[in-house]
Structure formats: C-alpha cells, structure tokens
Short mmCIF file of C-alpha atoms and ligand atoms in Angstrom, two decimals:
data_model
loop_
_atom_site.label_atom_id
_atom_site.label_comp_id
_atom_site.label_asym_id
_atom_site.label_seq_id
_atom_site.Cartn_x
_atom_site.Cartn_y
_atom_site.Cartn_z
CA MET Q 1 19.82 -16.54 6.37
CA LYS Q 2 19.33 -15.58 2.92
CA VAL Q 3 16.35 -13.02 2.39
CA LEU Q 4 14.76 -11.65 -0.84
CA VAL Q 5 12.56 -8.66 -0.99
CA VAL Q 6 10.48 -8.40 -4.19
CA GLY Q 7 9.61 -4.87 -5.47
CA ASN Q 8 11.02 -1.39 -6.66
CA GLY Q 9 9.31 1.13 -4.60
CA GLY Q 10 9.57 3.11 -1.28
CA ARG Q 11 7.64 0.21 0.49
CA GLU Q 12 10.24 -2.18 -0.65
CA HIS Q 13 13.38 0.05 0.42
CA ALA Q 14 11.58 0.44 3.78
CA LEU Q 15 11.28 -3.38 3.94
CA VAL Q 16 15.05 -3.87 3.10
CA TRP Q 17 15.95 -1.30 5.79
CA LYS Q 18 13.97 -2.83 8.39
CA LEU Q 19 14.98 -6.40 7.58
CA SER Q 20 18.76 -5.44 7.23
CA GLN Q 21 18.57 -4.63 10.95
CA SER Q 22 17.85 -8.16 11.89
CA PRO Q 23 20.84 -10.24 13.07
CA LEU Q 24 19.32 -13.19 11.43
CA VAL Q 25 20.05 -11.80 7.90
CA LYS Q 26 23.32 -13.11 6.28
CA GLU Q 27 22.49 -11.90 2.82
CA LEU Q 28 19.79 -9.59 1.58
CA TYR Q 29 18.80 -9.40 -1.94
CA VAL Q 30 16.09 -7.00 -3.71
CA ALA Q 31 14.51 -7.56 -6.99
CA ARG Q 32 14.75 -5.05 -8.59
CA GLY Q 33 14.69 -2.28 -5.89
CA ASN Q 34 15.93 1.25 -6.42
CA ALA Q 35 19.18 3.24 -5.69
CA GLY Q 36 18.48 3.50 -1.83
CA ALA Q 37 17.67 -0.29 -1.48
CA TRP Q 38 20.81 -1.22 -3.42
CA GLU Q 39 22.92 0.47 -0.69
CA LEU Q 40 21.38 -2.34 1.65
CA ALA Q 41 20.76 -5.04 -0.41
CA ARG Q 42 22.26 -6.95 -3.35
CA ARG Q 43 20.40 -6.14 -6.79
CA VAL Q 44 18.68 -8.93 -8.46
CA ASP Q 45 17.95 -7.69 -11.99
CA ILE Q 46 14.65 -9.52 -12.48
CA SER Q 47 11.41 -7.84 -12.86
CA PRO Q 48 9.19 -8.16 -9.81
CA THR Q 49 6.38 -9.66 -12.18
CA ASP Q 50 8.53 -12.26 -13.70
CA VAL Q 51 7.52 -14.67 -11.30
CA GLU Q 52 8.85 -18.02 -12.66
CA ALA Q 53 12.37 -16.30 -13.11
CA LEU Q 54 12.29 -15.17 -9.49
CA ALA Q 55 11.36 -18.62 -8.16
CA ASP Q 56 14.16 -19.93 -10.26
CA PHE Q 57 16.56 -17.33 -9.05
CA ALA Q 58 15.43 -18.10 -5.29
CA ALA Q 59 15.82 -21.91 -5.82
CA GLU Q 60 19.24 -21.68 -7.30
CA ASN Q 61 20.58 -19.14 -4.78
CA ARG Q 62 19.16 -21.04 -1.92
CA ILE Q 63 16.97 -18.23 -0.62
CA ASP Q 64 15.48 -18.96 2.79
CA PHE Q 65 12.70 -16.60 2.97
CA THR Q 66 11.17 -14.05 0.64
CA VAL Q 67 8.93 -10.98 1.15
CA VAL Q 68 6.67 -9.56 -1.52
CA GLY Q 69 5.85 -5.91 -1.60
CA PRO Q 70 3.68 -5.01 -4.75
CA GLU Q 71 0.12 -6.64 -5.62
CA ALA Q 72 1.05 -7.58 -9.22
CA PRO Q 73 3.43 -10.49 -8.55
CA LEU Q 74 0.98 -11.74 -6.05
CA VAL Q 75 -1.94 -11.49 -8.32
CA LYS Q 76 0.22 -13.17 -11.04
CA GLY Q 77 1.07 -16.00 -8.71
CA ILE Q 78 4.54 -15.54 -7.33
CA VAL Q 79 3.55 -17.34 -4.12
CA ASP Q 80 2.31 -20.60 -5.92
CA ALA Q 81 5.56 -20.31 -8.12
CA PHE Q 82 7.77 -20.42 -5.00
CA GLU Q 83 5.74 -23.07 -2.99
CA LYS Q 84 5.89 -25.14 -6.12
CA ARG Q 85 9.76 -25.18 -5.73
CA GLY Q 86 9.40 -25.70 -1.74
CA LEU Q 87 10.57 -22.22 -1.05
CA LYS Q 88 9.33 -20.15 1.65
CA ILE Q 89 7.59 -16.78 0.83
CA PHE Q 90 5.43 -14.35 2.74
CA GLY Q 91 2.42 -13.35 0.76
CA PRO Q 92 -1.25 -14.62 -0.42
CA ASN Q 93 -1.26 -17.20 -3.13
CA ARG Q 94 -3.13 -16.30 -6.40
CA LYS Q 95 -6.51 -17.55 -5.23
CA ALA Q 96 -6.23 -15.54 -2.11
CA ALA Q 97 -4.64 -12.47 -3.82
CA LYS Q 98 -8.06 -12.06 -6.06
CA LEU Q 99 -9.32 -10.02 -3.02
CA GLU Q 100 -7.45 -7.15 -4.58
CA GLY Q 101 -7.15 -8.46 -8.10
CA SER Q 102 -10.71 -8.48 -8.95
CA LYS Q 103 -13.14 -5.75 -7.33
CA ALA Q 104 -16.04 -7.70 -8.41
CA PHE Q 105 -14.86 -11.06 -6.60
CA ALA Q 106 -14.04 -8.74 -3.51
CA LYS Q 107 -17.55 -7.32 -3.42
CA ALA Q 108 -19.37 -10.40 -4.04
CA PHE Q 109 -17.03 -11.99 -1.01
CA MET Q 110 -18.23 -9.01 1.10
CA ARG Q 111 -21.85 -9.32 0.32
CA LYS Q 112 -21.81 -13.11 0.99
CA TYR Q 113 -20.26 -12.89 4.32
CA GLY Q 114 -22.22 -9.72 5.47
CA ILE Q 115 -19.10 -7.53 5.74
CA PRO Q 116 -19.96 -3.75 5.54
CA THR Q 117 -19.34 -2.30 2.15
CA ALA Q 118 -21.03 0.24 -0.34
CA GLU Q 119 -24.00 -0.99 -2.28
CA TYR Q 120 -22.86 -1.88 -5.80
CA ALA Q 121 -23.59 -3.52 -9.05
CA VAL Q 122 -21.15 -5.18 -11.70
CA PHE Q 123 -21.22 -4.62 -15.46
CA ASP Q 124 -19.56 -5.81 -18.62
CA ALA Q 125 -21.42 -3.73 -21.04
CA PHE Q 126 -21.65 0.01 -21.42
CA ASP Q 127 -25.54 0.41 -22.02
CA GLU Q 128 -26.63 -1.48 -19.16
CA ALA Q 129 -23.94 0.32 -16.88
CA ALA Q 130 -25.22 3.48 -18.36
CA ARG Q 131 -29.01 2.74 -17.55
CA PHE Q 132 -28.00 2.04 -14.04
CA VAL Q 133 -26.06 5.26 -13.48
CA LYS Q 134 -29.03 7.15 -14.85
CA ALA Q 135 -31.32 5.61 -12.58
CA ARG Q 136 -29.27 6.28 -9.55
CA LYS Q 137 -28.24 9.66 -8.64
CA ALA Q 138 -24.48 10.84 -8.60
CA PRO Q 139 -22.28 10.98 -6.98
CA LEU Q 140 -21.30 7.38 -7.91
CA VAL Q 141 -18.00 5.56 -7.70
CA VAL Q 142 -16.87 3.59 -10.89
CA LYS Q 143 -14.11 1.02 -10.55
CA ALA Q 144 -12.33 -1.14 -13.05
CA ASP Q 145 -12.33 -4.85 -11.85
CA GLY Q 146 -8.75 -5.53 -12.28
CA LEU Q 147 -5.35 -4.08 -11.38
CA ALA Q 148 -4.71 -0.41 -12.67
CA ALA Q 149 -1.84 0.85 -10.72
CA GLY Q 150 -4.14 2.75 -8.15
CA LYS Q 151 -6.06 4.59 -10.93
CA GLY Q 152 -9.10 2.20 -11.43
CA SER Q 153 -11.31 4.00 -9.06
CA VAL Q 154 -12.87 7.02 -9.98
CA VAL Q 155 -15.31 9.26 -7.85
CA CYS Q 156 -17.93 10.83 -10.16
CA LYS Q 157 -19.52 13.71 -8.83
CA THR Q 158 -21.97 14.07 -11.85
CA GLU Q 159 -23.77 11.62 -13.96
CA GLU Q 160 -21.80 12.94 -17.21
CA GLU Q 161 -18.69 12.05 -15.22
CA ALA Q 162 -19.79 8.69 -14.44
CA LEU Q 163 -20.66 8.06 -18.08
CA LYS Q 164 -17.61 9.40 -19.32
CA THR Q 165 -15.63 6.87 -17.03
CA LEU Q 166 -17.79 4.01 -18.02
CA ASP Q 167 -16.99 4.67 -21.68
CA ALA Q 168 -13.21 4.96 -20.95
CA PHE Q 169 -13.35 1.77 -18.87
CA LEU Q 170 -16.03 -0.47 -20.87
CA ASN Q 171 -15.72 0.78 -24.39
CA ARG Q 172 -12.19 2.12 -24.69
CA LYS Q 173 -10.59 -0.57 -22.15
CA VAL Q 174 -8.10 2.16 -20.92
CA PHE Q 175 -6.64 -0.33 -18.54
CA GLY Q 176 -6.65 -3.36 -20.90
CA GLU Q 177 -8.26 -6.64 -19.44
CA ALA Q 178 -8.78 -4.80 -16.01
CA CYS Q 179 -11.80 -3.15 -17.69
CA ASN Q 180 -13.40 -6.27 -18.74
CA LYS Q 181 -15.86 -5.54 -15.86
CA VAL Q 182 -16.61 -2.57 -13.71
CA VAL Q 183 -18.12 -2.05 -10.30
CA VAL Q 184 -20.34 0.87 -9.74
CA GLU Q 185 -21.05 1.75 -6.36
CA GLU Q 186 -22.61 4.03 -3.84
CA PHE Q 187 -20.45 7.04 -2.67
CA LEU Q 188 -19.86 6.94 0.86
CA GLU Q 189 -19.06 9.83 3.17
CA GLY Q 190 -16.83 9.90 6.16
CA GLU Q 191 -13.05 9.77 7.08
CA GLU Q 192 -10.73 7.19 5.31
CA ALA Q 193 -8.68 5.11 7.38
CA SER Q 194 -6.74 1.89 6.51
CA TYR Q 195 -5.99 -0.95 8.74
CA ILE Q 196 -3.25 -3.55 8.13
CA VAL Q 197 -2.66 -6.96 9.64
CA MET Q 198 -0.70 -9.96 9.03
CA VAL Q 199 -2.68 -13.08 8.31
CA ASN Q 200 -2.09 -16.87 8.70
CA GLY Q 201 -5.22 -18.65 7.81
CA GLU Q 202 -7.70 -17.74 10.68
CA ARG Q 203 -4.99 -16.30 12.87
CA TYR Q 204 -3.90 -12.33 12.58
CA LEU Q 205 -1.63 -9.85 14.04
CA PRO Q 206 -2.34 -6.21 13.74
CA LEU Q 207 0.50 -3.84 12.64
CA PRO Q 208 0.89 -0.16 13.86
CA THR Q 209 -1.90 1.94 12.26
CA SER Q 210 -1.19 4.41 9.57
CA GLN Q 211 -2.96 6.98 7.21
CA ASP Q 212 -2.39 7.73 3.65
CA HIS Q 213 -3.07 10.85 1.57
CA LYS Q 214 -4.32 9.56 -1.70
CA ARG Q 215 -4.97 12.90 -3.46
CA LEU Q 216 -2.27 14.72 -5.52
CA LEU Q 217 -2.73 18.23 -4.01
CA ASP Q 218 -3.15 19.85 -0.41
CA GLY Q 219 -6.55 19.78 1.08
CA ASP Q 220 -7.37 16.42 -0.63
CA ARG Q 221 -8.01 17.92 -4.07
CA GLY Q 222 -6.56 16.64 -7.47
CA PRO Q 223 -6.55 13.39 -8.68
CA ASN Q 224 -6.10 10.09 -6.76
CA THR Q 225 -2.46 8.79 -6.66
CA GLY Q 226 -0.73 5.78 -5.29
CA GLY Q 227 -0.30 8.07 -2.04
CA MET Q 228 1.51 11.37 -1.45
CA GLY Q 229 2.38 10.90 2.26
CA ALA Q 230 1.50 8.96 5.33
CA TYR Q 231 1.85 8.84 9.09
CA SER Q 232 1.72 6.35 11.92
CA PRO Q 233 0.04 5.90 14.20
CA THR Q 234 -3.28 7.35 13.19
CA PRO Q 235 -5.71 8.89 15.88
CA VAL Q 236 -8.68 8.14 13.48
CA ILE Q 237 -8.46 4.45 14.57
CA THR Q 238 -9.22 4.85 18.29
CA PRO Q 239 -8.96 1.56 20.35
CA GLU Q 240 -12.96 1.28 20.33
CA LEU Q 241 -12.92 1.72 16.28
CA GLU Q 242 -10.11 -0.82 16.06
CA LYS Q 243 -12.15 -3.32 17.99
CA ARG Q 244 -15.29 -2.73 15.66
CA ILE Q 245 -12.76 -3.21 12.74
CA LYS Q 246 -11.66 -6.30 14.06
CA GLU Q 247 -15.19 -7.59 14.68
CA LEU Q 248 -17.02 -6.43 11.70
CA VAL Q 249 -14.36 -6.67 8.96
CA VAL Q 250 -11.22 -8.61 9.92
CA GLU Q 251 -12.63 -11.60 11.81
CA PRO Q 252 -15.58 -12.04 9.30
CA THR Q 253 -13.13 -11.83 6.17
CA LEU Q 254 -10.88 -14.49 7.68
CA ALA Q 255 -13.66 -16.82 8.62
CA GLY Q 256 -15.22 -16.09 4.91
CA LEU Q 257 -11.85 -17.12 3.40
CA LYS Q 258 -11.92 -20.40 5.35
CA GLU Q 259 -15.33 -21.12 4.18
CA GLU Q 260 -14.45 -20.41 0.55
CA GLY Q 261 -11.59 -22.83 0.99
CA ILE Q 262 -8.95 -20.08 0.39
CA TYR Q 263 -5.87 -20.04 2.46
CA PHE Q 264 -4.35 -16.61 2.90
CA ARG Q 265 -1.02 -16.04 4.44
CA GLY Q 266 0.54 -12.54 4.15
CA PHE Q 267 -0.52 -8.99 4.66
CA LEU Q 268 -3.98 -7.73 4.46
CA TYR Q 269 -4.80 -4.26 4.09
CA VAL Q 270 -8.29 -3.06 4.58
CA GLY Q 271 -9.19 0.48 3.03
CA LEU Q 272 -12.07 1.85 5.00
CA MET Q 273 -14.39 4.57 5.25
CA ILE Q 274 -15.60 5.35 8.82
CA THR Q 275 -19.28 6.49 8.01
CA ASP Q 276 -22.02 7.47 10.41
CA GLU Q 277 -23.20 3.81 10.16
CA GLY Q 278 -19.76 2.49 11.03
CA PRO Q 279 -16.59 1.46 9.29
CA LYS Q 280 -17.42 0.21 5.50
CA VAL Q 281 -14.85 -1.55 3.45
CA LEU Q 282 -13.69 0.49 0.24
CA GLU Q 283 -11.25 -2.12 -0.85
CA TYR Q 284 -8.92 -4.95 -0.02
CA ASN Q 285 -5.29 -5.09 -0.62
CA VAL Q 286 -3.00 -8.12 -0.34
CA ARG Q 287 0.13 -6.45 0.70
CA LEU Q 288 1.39 -3.44 2.83
CA GLY Q 289 0.47 -0.04 1.59
CA ASP Q 290 2.84 2.35 -0.06
CA PRO Q 291 3.62 4.78 1.44
CA GLU Q 292 1.71 3.44 4.60
CA ALA Q 293 4.58 0.88 5.00
CA GLN Q 294 7.25 3.45 5.52
CA PRO Q 295 6.22 5.23 8.64
CA LEU Q 296 4.60 1.75 10.00
CA LEU Q 297 7.89 -0.13 9.59
CA MET Q 298 9.77 2.72 11.05
CA ARG Q 299 7.75 2.23 14.36
CA ILE Q 300 8.35 -1.43 14.86
CA LYS Q 301 11.06 -1.66 17.28
CA ASN Q 302 11.57 -5.55 17.52
CA ASP Q 303 13.22 -7.73 15.03
CA PHE Q 304 10.76 -7.82 12.17
CA LEU Q 305 12.20 -10.66 10.31
CA GLU Q 306 11.83 -12.87 13.48
CA THR Q 307 8.24 -11.70 13.92
CA LEU Q 308 7.60 -12.73 10.20
CA LEU Q 309 9.38 -16.01 10.44
CA THR Q 310 7.46 -17.16 13.54
CA PHE Q 311 4.12 -15.80 12.30
CA TYR Q 312 4.77 -17.63 8.87
CA GLU Q 313 5.26 -20.91 10.54
CA GLU Q 314 2.84 -20.58 13.79
CA GLY Q 315 0.41 -17.77 13.17
CA LYS Q 316 1.89 -15.69 16.23
CA GLY Q 317 4.44 -13.18 16.64
CA LYS Q 318 5.04 -9.86 18.42
CA ILE Q 319 5.18 -6.20 17.37
CA GLU Q 320 6.73 -3.68 19.67
CA GLU Q 321 5.66 -0.14 18.61
CA ASP Q 322 7.93 2.87 19.21
CA GLU Q 323 6.20 5.54 21.18
CA ARG Q 324 7.31 8.16 18.74
CA TRP Q 325 5.34 9.27 15.69
CA ALA Q 326 6.78 8.90 12.19
CA LEU Q 327 5.63 10.79 9.16
CA ASP Q 328 6.46 10.37 5.45
CA VAL Q 329 6.22 13.06 2.67
CA VAL Q 330 6.44 11.80 -1.01
CA LEU Q 331 8.40 13.90 -3.36
CA ALA Q 332 7.07 13.37 -6.82
CA SER Q 333 8.16 14.17 -10.34
CA ARG Q 334 6.54 16.65 -12.74
CA GLY Q 335 3.69 15.13 -14.42
CA TYR Q 336 2.82 12.47 -11.72
CA PRO Q 337 0.30 10.69 -11.74
CA GLU Q 338 -0.44 10.98 -15.43
CA LYS Q 339 3.02 11.06 -17.18
CA PRO Q 340 5.90 11.42 -14.83
CA GLU Q 341 9.13 12.94 -16.10
CA THR Q 342 12.21 10.74 -15.28
CA GLY Q 343 16.06 11.08 -15.62
CA LYS Q 344 16.55 14.05 -13.46
CA ILE Q 345 19.48 14.32 -11.00
CA VAL Q 346 18.68 14.19 -7.54
CA HIS Q 347 20.61 16.63 -5.28
CA GLY Q 348 21.14 16.68 -1.53
CA LEU Q 349 20.76 13.15 -0.51
CA GLU Q 350 24.20 13.11 1.36
CA HIS Q 351 23.06 16.03 3.45
CA LEU Q 352 20.04 13.85 4.68
CA LYS Q 353 21.95 10.89 5.70
CA LYS Q 354 23.56 13.03 8.40
CA MET Q 355 20.22 14.34 9.78
CA GLU Q 356 19.11 12.94 12.99
CA ASN Q 357 15.45 11.06 13.27
CA VAL Q 358 15.33 11.38 9.62
CA VAL Q 359 15.17 8.35 7.13
CA VAL Q 360 14.94 8.70 3.37
CA PHE Q 361 13.22 5.79 1.54
CA HIS Q 362 13.78 5.69 -2.18
CA ALA Q 363 11.01 4.99 -4.66
CA GLY Q 364 11.60 5.65 -8.29
CA THR Q 365 15.29 6.31 -8.52
CA ASP Q 366 18.15 4.62 -10.49
CA VAL Q 367 21.77 5.25 -10.65
CA LYS Q 368 23.30 6.80 -13.91
CA ASP Q 369 26.96 7.70 -14.42
CA GLY Q 370 27.27 7.70 -10.69
CA PHE Q 371 24.37 10.02 -9.91
CA VAL Q 372 21.00 9.29 -8.40
CA VAL Q 373 18.45 9.98 -10.98
CA THR Q 374 14.55 10.03 -11.00
CA ALA Q 375 13.06 6.91 -12.53
CA GLY Q 376 9.23 7.18 -11.63
CA GLY Q 377 6.39 9.31 -10.42
CA ARG Q 378 7.08 8.91 -6.75
CA VAL Q 379 10.83 9.48 -6.54
CA LEU Q 380 11.70 9.60 -2.62
CA ASN Q 381 10.02 9.34 0.66
CA VAL Q 382 11.50 11.95 3.32
CA CYS Q 383 10.31 10.58 6.58
CA ALA Q 384 11.01 11.79 10.05
CA TYR Q 385 10.35 10.56 13.77
CA GLY Q 386 8.88 13.02 16.34
CA ASP Q 387 7.92 12.74 19.99
CA THR Q 388 4.70 14.63 18.62
CA LEU Q 389 3.16 14.29 15.24
CA ARG Q 390 3.90 17.98 14.89
CA GLU Q 391 7.50 17.52 15.64
CA ALA Q 392 7.70 14.55 12.97
CA LYS Q 393 6.13 16.87 10.47
CA GLU Q 394 8.32 19.71 10.96
CA ARG Q 395 11.44 17.55 11.09
CA ALA Q 396 10.35 16.06 7.63
CA TYR Q 397 9.50 19.29 5.98
CA GLU Q 398 12.91 20.74 7.38
CA ALA Q 399 14.81 17.84 5.84
CA ILE Q 400 12.86 18.31 2.38
CA ARG Q 401 14.43 21.76 1.90
CA PHE Q 402 17.94 19.94 1.40
CA VAL Q 403 16.81 17.97 -1.60
CA CYS Q 404 15.81 18.80 -5.06
CA PHE Q 405 15.37 17.56 -8.50
CA GLU Q 406 13.82 19.25 -11.53
CA GLY Q 407 10.15 19.31 -11.42
CA MET Q 408 9.97 18.04 -7.92
CA HIS Q 409 6.43 18.72 -6.21
CA TYR Q 410 4.92 17.52 -2.74
CA ARG Q 411 1.98 18.10 -0.50
CA LYS Q 412 2.72 20.60 2.15
CA ASP Q 413 -0.05 19.34 4.51
CA ILE Q 414 0.81 15.80 5.38
CA GLY Q 415 -0.46 15.01 9.00
CA ASP Q 416 -2.68 18.09 9.20
CA LYS Q 417 -5.96 16.04 9.28
CA ALA Q 418 -4.75 14.45 12.37
CA PHE Q 419 -4.49 17.55 14.34
CA LYS Q 420 -8.21 17.93 14.97
CA TYR Q 421 -8.36 14.70 16.59
CA LEU Q 422 -5.37 15.26 18.60
CA LYS Q 423 -6.78 18.63 20.11
CA ALA Q 424 -9.88 16.75 20.96
P1 AMP C 501 -10.10 1.99 -4.13
O1 AMP C 501 -9.31 1.68 -5.22
O2 AMP C 501 -11.40 1.22 -4.00
O3 AMP C 501 -9.44 2.08 -2.73
O4 AMP C 501 -10.52 3.55 -4.25
C1 AMP C 501 -9.55 4.61 -4.21
C2 AMP C 501 -10.06 5.85 -3.54
O5 AMP C 501 -11.37 6.30 -4.08
C3 AMP C 501 -10.41 5.44 -2.19
O6 AMP C 501 -9.21 5.59 -1.31
C4 AMP C 501 -11.50 6.51 -1.88
O7 AMP C 501 -11.03 8.03 -1.70
C5 AMP C 501 -12.11 6.70 -3.15
N1 AMP C 501 -13.34 5.71 -2.96
C6 AMP C 501 -13.64 4.66 -3.29
N2 AMP C 501 -14.69 3.79 -3.21
C7 AMP C 501 -15.40 4.94 -2.56
C8 AMP C 501 -16.73 4.88 -2.19
N3 AMP C 501 -17.59 4.07 -2.29
N4 AMP C 501 -17.13 6.19 -1.60
C9 AMP C 501 -16.22 7.18 -1.56
N5 AMP C 501 -15.18 7.32 -1.96
C10 AMP C 501 -14.54 6.06 -2.59
N1 LIG C 502 -1.43 3.71 -0.61
C1 LIG C 502 -2.41 3.09 -0.82
C2 LIG C 502 -2.02 1.85 -1.43
O1 LIG C 502 -1.00 1.32 -1.22
O2 LIG C 502 -2.68 0.99 -2.00
#
C-alpha cells in the first residue's frame, strides 16, 4: 500500500524508518521530511501545515494511509480535510486536537471530569492576571493558551518573573493568537513522566514507556526545549504506577471525550508530574512526543503499520516490546532554542551508518550541493540499543564522537536520572 508520513522532525524520520520495515508498504512518502527521511521515503514538497494541499496530494496519488507527526496540522484540521475526501489518516480531528491546541480547554475538561491536575485560573487581561499572581505565592506556572512550539509554558520562581511572563504573553502577544488567553497554575513538585497510548474512541493501546529531557542543559538547567534526549523504557513508570495512570487519567479522559461527543482516534500523550498525592496531568499532547517517539519506536518489534491499521479499524492491535533499552541524544545547533544557526555542514554520518546497534534519526537537516546541512534547532538524534540502559548510553555517546557540525551541542547526562531507580 501507499503510505504518507506528515512532518519534518526526528519523530517523523523514526516513523518513516519503522514503517519502511513493513512488508505491507509498497510506496512510502514523507511531507516534507528531512535529509534522513528522504533516504527511505519519497519527498513531498508540501508544508505539513498546508492541510488542504496535502489532502489533495493524497487523493490524487491514492495514498492508502497517512500518519501525522506534529500537532500543528492536527490542530489545523488535517484529519478533517482527509476524511472529507474519504482518505484514511491516523490522528485526532480538529475538535479532539483541542486537548493540545488550547490549554484552557484542556484544563476545563480535566476539572469537569475529575482528572487530577494542578489548580489553575484562566485570564485574558493583564491586570486581572497580575492581581491573581500577587494574591498567590510564587512559584507559579504561566502558560499561553495556544500552540507555541514548546515555549509557551514558563515556570516562574518569583512574582516578578510571573508578571514579566504575563506581560510578554497578554500585553505583547509574543506568540500571537496563542496568547489571547493564559493559564496560571499551581507549581507541582515531583518527577516528570510521560505516558503515550494509541486511542480509538474508548479503546486504547499503551505504547512502550519513555522519558524526555526537556531542559537545555545538564542537570535539568536552562530553558525548556522541545526535548534534548529520551530513553525507553522508563523505570519511573512502574507497573503499579501505570495502573494508576490508566485508572485516574487515561480512562476518565476517554470517557470524558465520549461524554463531550468528541471522537478521538490517534496518539494521546499525557505529560505527568508524579507528586506525593499521585500522578497529575501537566498537559495533553495529541501526537507522539519528539524525541520520545524515537526510542519508543525502536523498541517495537512487530510490524507497526499492521498494528496501526488494525487499531485504526477495530481499536485493537498488538505491540511486542524489545527487551533491550533504547536511548536518544539530541544534537542541537548553536543558539537553540532561541535563535538556532542553520546551514552548517554535518560531518561523520557515513561512519555512524556502519556502527552496530546505533541508529541516527535526522531532525533539522537538509541537502545542499550534495552535503547534509543543518536546517533547524534540533539537528540529529543519535540513538543506540543496549542490554542495559548504561550500555545504550555509552554506545550513543561513543557514536556522537564521530559526528560534528559547527556549533553542535548536546546534553551529556541523558538517562542519568533513571539510574537511581535501577539501583533501588
Ligand atoms: P507543558 O507545556 O504544560 O508540558 O509544560 C512544559 C514543562 O513545564 C513541563 O514539562 C514541566 O517541566 C513544566 N511544568 C508545566 N506545568 C507545571 C506545573 N504545574 N508544575 C511544575 N512544572 C510544570
Ligand atoms: N518532547 C515533548 C513533546 O514532544 O511534547
């Protein structure tokens, strides 16, 4: 069959890589993809957010099945555009994608259905929000309502910082329309974890667990990013905790969606804080995480396209997990996440292709004059398998020694936080 993957990042290269292994695939396309994905799939030169043009392309080329990576096309209604043309596509429709597309919507939904989350209030004017912040004690978390490429949530340690953020969002609208409203919420303490399931109405299928590293610098310092590395599985999510997450979060969420008359089919990612009071939802995403998807997909042993297809039709399917660990280190450009440099030649990729148990997923890369060049903030995901997490980590960092581009930087401590759980 003909399959299309929508998106440009590391997650989408990993999807292309995994789907290309399926004997069911005759032709694989990627819109737009990156230099790595183009080695496995035909490049479609349409922006992932040009949803009508993508739907026309899929109709004209008789694409049998489409998988969407990023949130922006989903929030824009790519699924509605495809379904209007009778095309099969895996992802939530526009209404369901609001769980990620509007934090105020997601918070109200959680409050209504008793899903544990931080206490909060919503504001559309600075003065009122400022009064609230002054009445409460910092730390507080200020979040832009709409999509802001992972930069819309700011943990504010002081009142001053919270007021500055409110000013940037509500007065200066630094993320445009996404700043029409803000959510101000209680700061939660605990360990972060994410849990990703495939959803079809009330049915769901858990994917292998994974752990992201959101901060730019070692030791979880520096600004939030899209994610600087990940590994799978994560020992933070024990079988008992997984059971609680299903009962307290996943199942009430699906029941609530049904109650609201919202049909959800696609990946549902719950970002959690594991507090002393139990798991609480930080956010919903309506897609796979990036970079969580990379190690997660590396650990699925069976034909993932077959799983997607049967799950799409019937809400069931199987996931066979590899016993090994997988770990992903993101190599970023100088200036990321603020103002990444681009256009730098990437050296050493050929060498990595020969390494055993090492997989490289491109993110922001392009091809220029026959060379792979950087084209975004997150450039490459260097991933490795290991019989232990330590082995996967050592192997990934060993491989990184062979790649370079001007201004390249990365975290040196991906996976380290898991070791304390593994010792215990
Ligand atoms: P979000 O975009 O809502 O996932 O937030 C991005 C990051 O900000 C999360 O991964 C957390 O590290 C942090 N964060 C968000 N909300 C809270 C909260 N209520 N308490 C503590 N940290 C938070
Ligand atoms: N890595 C976090 C996310 O994809 O939202």
